[in-house]
Protein backbone atom coordinates (compact mmCIF):
# COMPACT_ATOMS: atom_id res chain seq x y z
CA MET A 1 29.79 4.99 8.01
CA THR A 2 30.52 6.41 4.57
CA THR A 3 28.15 6.30 1.63
CA SER A 4 30.71 5.13 -0.90
CA ALA A 5 30.30 1.77 -2.64
CA SER A 6 33.26 0.26 -0.83
CA VAL A 7 33.12 0.78 2.91
CA PRO A 8 36.08 0.38 5.26
CA VAL A 9 36.01 -2.33 7.90
CA GLU A 10 34.17 -1.30 11.06
CA PRO A 11 33.51 -3.06 14.33
CA GLU A 12 30.14 -4.78 15.06
CA GLY A 13 28.16 -5.23 11.87
CA ALA A 14 31.29 -4.51 9.89
CA ILE A 15 31.57 -4.83 6.16
CA ALA A 16 34.61 -6.71 4.92
CA ALA A 17 36.95 -4.60 2.79
CA ASP A 18 36.07 -6.60 -0.33
CA ARG A 19 32.30 -6.20 0.16
CA THR A 20 30.03 -3.28 -0.68
CA VAL A 21 27.12 -1.83 1.25
CA THR A 22 24.84 -3.53 -1.28
CA ASP A 23 26.50 -6.87 -0.48
CA ARG A 24 25.70 -6.24 3.18
CA LEU A 25 22.07 -5.47 2.36
CA VAL A 26 21.70 -8.58 0.21
CA GLY A 27 23.16 -10.68 3.03
CA ALA A 28 20.70 -9.14 5.47
CA ASN A 29 17.88 -9.95 3.08
CA GLU A 30 18.97 -13.57 2.89
CA ARG A 31 18.80 -13.81 6.70
CA TYR A 32 15.42 -12.05 6.70
CA ALA A 33 14.01 -14.33 3.98
CA ALA A 34 15.16 -17.45 5.85
CA ALA A 35 12.75 -16.60 8.68
CA PHE A 36 10.12 -14.89 6.52
CA THR A 37 6.52 -15.99 6.60
CA ASP A 38 4.08 -14.55 4.07
CA PRO A 39 1.80 -12.27 6.13
CA GLY A 40 -1.01 -12.84 3.63
CA MET A 41 -1.65 -9.13 3.28
CA ASP A 42 -3.28 -7.25 0.48
CA ALA A 43 -1.51 -4.27 -1.10
CA ARG A 44 -4.31 -2.04 0.21
CA PRO A 45 -3.22 -0.24 3.39
CA VAL A 46 -5.23 -1.28 6.43
CA LEU A 47 -5.55 2.32 7.67
CA HIS A 48 -6.39 3.72 4.19
CA VAL A 49 -3.67 6.35 4.57
CA ALA A 50 -0.73 7.46 2.45
CA VAL A 51 2.20 9.17 4.16
CA VAL A 52 4.41 11.46 2.09
CA ALA A 53 7.72 12.22 3.80
CA CYS A 54 11.30 13.23 3.24
CA MET A 55 13.83 10.53 2.41
CA ASP A 56 16.05 11.69 5.30
CA ALA A 57 17.57 8.66 7.03
CA ARG A 58 16.77 10.11 10.47
CA LEU A 59 13.02 9.62 9.95
CA ASP A 60 11.82 6.21 11.10
CA LEU A 61 8.23 6.79 10.04
CA HIS A 62 6.76 3.50 11.21
CA ALA A 63 8.20 3.91 14.69
CA ALA A 64 7.39 7.64 14.91
CA LEU A 65 3.77 7.10 13.87
CA GLY A 66 3.15 3.77 15.59
CA LEU A 67 2.61 2.00 12.27
CA GLU A 68 2.88 -1.69 11.49
CA LEU A 69 3.57 -3.45 8.21
CA GLY A 70 0.54 -3.06 5.96
CA ASP A 71 -0.89 0.01 7.70
CA CYS A 72 -0.04 2.66 5.10
CA HIS A 73 1.51 3.55 1.80
CA THR A 74 4.78 5.42 2.29
CA ILE A 75 6.00 7.79 -0.41
CA ARG A 76 9.40 9.35 0.17
CA ASN A 77 11.51 11.84 -1.73
CA ALA A 78 13.93 14.68 -1.06
CA GLY A 79 12.12 17.13 1.20
CA GLY A 80 8.85 15.22 1.21
CA VAL A 81 7.78 17.71 -1.44
CA VAL A 82 4.58 17.06 -3.38
CA THR A 83 5.88 16.77 -6.94
CA ASP A 84 4.18 15.38 -10.05
CA ASP A 85 5.53 11.94 -9.20
CA VAL A 86 4.08 12.15 -5.68
CA ILE A 87 0.71 13.08 -7.20
CA ARG A 88 1.11 10.05 -9.50
CA SER A 89 1.75 7.76 -6.53
CA LEU A 90 -1.08 9.26 -4.48
CA THR A 91 -3.47 8.90 -7.41
CA ILE A 92 -2.65 5.21 -7.74
CA SER A 93 -2.82 4.81 -3.95
CA GLN A 94 -6.28 6.34 -3.83
CA ARG A 95 -7.89 5.18 -7.05
CA ALA A 96 -6.48 1.65 -7.23
CA LEU A 97 -5.72 0.82 -3.60
CA GLY A 98 -8.30 2.62 -1.51
CA THR A 99 -6.46 5.24 0.53
CA ARG A 100 -8.53 8.18 1.70
CA SER A 101 -6.22 10.21 3.96
CA VAL A 102 -2.91 11.91 3.22
CA VAL A 103 -0.31 12.80 5.86
CA LEU A 104 2.58 15.04 4.78
CA ILE A 105 5.75 15.09 6.86
CA HIS A 106 8.65 17.49 6.39
CA HIS A 107 11.33 17.88 9.08
CA THR A 108 13.68 20.25 10.80
CA GLY A 109 17.20 20.53 9.44
CA CYS A 110 16.25 19.39 5.93
CA GLY A 111 19.00 19.40 3.31
CA LEU A 112 16.69 21.15 0.83
CA GLU A 113 16.90 24.24 3.01
CA SER A 114 20.55 24.63 2.00
CA LEU A 115 20.13 24.03 -1.75
CA THR A 116 18.89 26.34 -4.49
CA GLU A 117 17.81 25.89 -8.07
CA GLU A 118 21.46 26.73 -8.85
CA PHE A 119 22.05 23.02 -8.10
CA ARG A 120 20.34 22.22 -11.45
CA HIS A 121 22.62 24.66 -13.28
CA GLU A 122 25.69 23.10 -11.70
CA LEU A 123 24.50 19.65 -12.79
CA GLU A 124 23.94 20.91 -16.30
CA MET A 125 27.47 22.32 -16.42
CA GLU A 126 28.89 19.04 -15.12
CA VAL A 127 27.00 16.52 -17.25
CA GLY A 128 25.94 18.59 -20.25
CA GLN A 129 22.22 18.15 -19.74
CA ARG A 130 19.84 20.17 -17.57
CA PRO A 131 17.65 18.02 -15.30
CA ALA A 132 13.96 18.07 -16.22
CA TRP A 133 13.01 18.18 -12.54
CA ALA A 134 13.03 21.11 -10.14
CA VAL A 135 15.10 20.93 -6.97
CA GLU A 136 12.10 22.21 -4.96
CA ALA A 137 14.42 23.83 -2.42
CA PHE A 138 12.84 25.93 0.31
CA ARG A 139 13.80 28.28 3.14
CA ASP A 140 10.64 28.05 5.27
CA VAL A 141 9.67 24.47 6.14
CA ASP A 142 6.21 25.47 7.42
CA GLN A 143 5.40 27.30 4.19
CA ASP A 144 6.63 24.36 2.13
CA VAL A 145 4.30 22.03 4.06
CA ARG A 146 1.44 24.45 3.29
CA GLN A 147 2.39 24.44 -0.38
CA SER A 148 2.47 20.64 -0.41
CA MET A 149 -0.97 20.46 1.27
CA GLN A 150 -2.33 22.87 -1.34
CA ARG A 151 -0.90 20.79 -4.19
CA VAL A 152 -2.66 17.69 -2.85
CA ARG A 153 -5.94 19.49 -2.16
CA THR A 154 -6.10 21.02 -5.64
CA SER A 155 -5.01 18.03 -7.73
CA PRO A 156 -7.75 17.02 -10.17
CA PHE A 157 -6.48 13.43 -10.10
CA LEU A 158 -7.07 12.79 -6.41
CA LEU A 159 -10.47 11.63 -5.22
CA HIS A 160 -10.00 12.25 -1.51
CA THR A 161 -8.63 15.64 -0.53
CA GLU A 162 -10.68 16.42 2.58
CA ASP A 163 -8.33 14.63 5.02
CA VAL A 164 -4.94 16.11 4.13
CA ARG A 165 -2.78 17.18 7.05
CA GLY A 166 0.79 18.42 7.19
CA PHE A 167 3.45 18.22 9.89
CA VAL A 168 7.06 19.09 10.65
CA PHE A 169 8.99 16.33 12.42
CA ASP A 170 11.60 17.64 14.86
CA VAL A 171 14.72 15.50 14.36
CA THR A 172 16.01 16.34 17.85
CA THR A 173 12.84 15.58 19.85
CA GLY A 174 10.97 13.13 17.60
CA LEU A 175 7.78 15.17 17.90
CA LEU A 176 5.44 16.16 15.11
CA ARG A 177 4.20 19.75 14.92
CA GLU A 178 1.03 20.22 12.87
CA ILE A 179 1.00 23.01 10.31
CA ASP A 180 -2.11 25.14 9.86
CA PRO A 181 -2.94 25.12 6.14
CA ALA A 182 -4.05 28.79 6.15
C-alpha cells in the first residue's frame, strides 16, 4: 500500500479510487464506535508505566508486551528517542497521572540509522527555514538506548527515575533485547 493521500484500488479491504486513506480510517472508526462500550477507565495507566518507542509501523507494542487497553501510556516518535517533548510527556505522565516506571524501546533496522543531521540542512534549503528540532540520527542503536536512558534518569522534571529500562526490539524475531545502561 502506498502512503499517498489517494490510494489505488486494492483487493480485500480496498480503498475506492475516490477515497483517501483518511476516509478509510474514518469509516473504520464509525464501525468501531457502533459497537463501542465505554470501558469506564481512568486516564491513569493501570500498570503505572510509560513506554517510549519508535513510531515504526512494524512495532505492535501492545501485542509485543502483552498489554491491554489502559495498561500504559505510550509515547512514540521517530527512533523512540528521548527528546524534550518526550520528557514533557513523561513529566505529565508521572506527575499528573501516576506512572512510576519507564520502558524505552528502540528497534533493529530503524530509519534514523540511515539519516544524518544533513536532513535538516536539506529541509532548510527546500522550505527556506531550518527546523528547530534535531534529527537525532544514530549509528549504534544500543548506544542510543543508553543515551535515552541517561536523559530520563537525569531529567530534573521526572519524579521516578529508578525504574528506567531500555530495550532493542528485533523486527525479524519479535524479541526484546535489554540494554545494559553502563
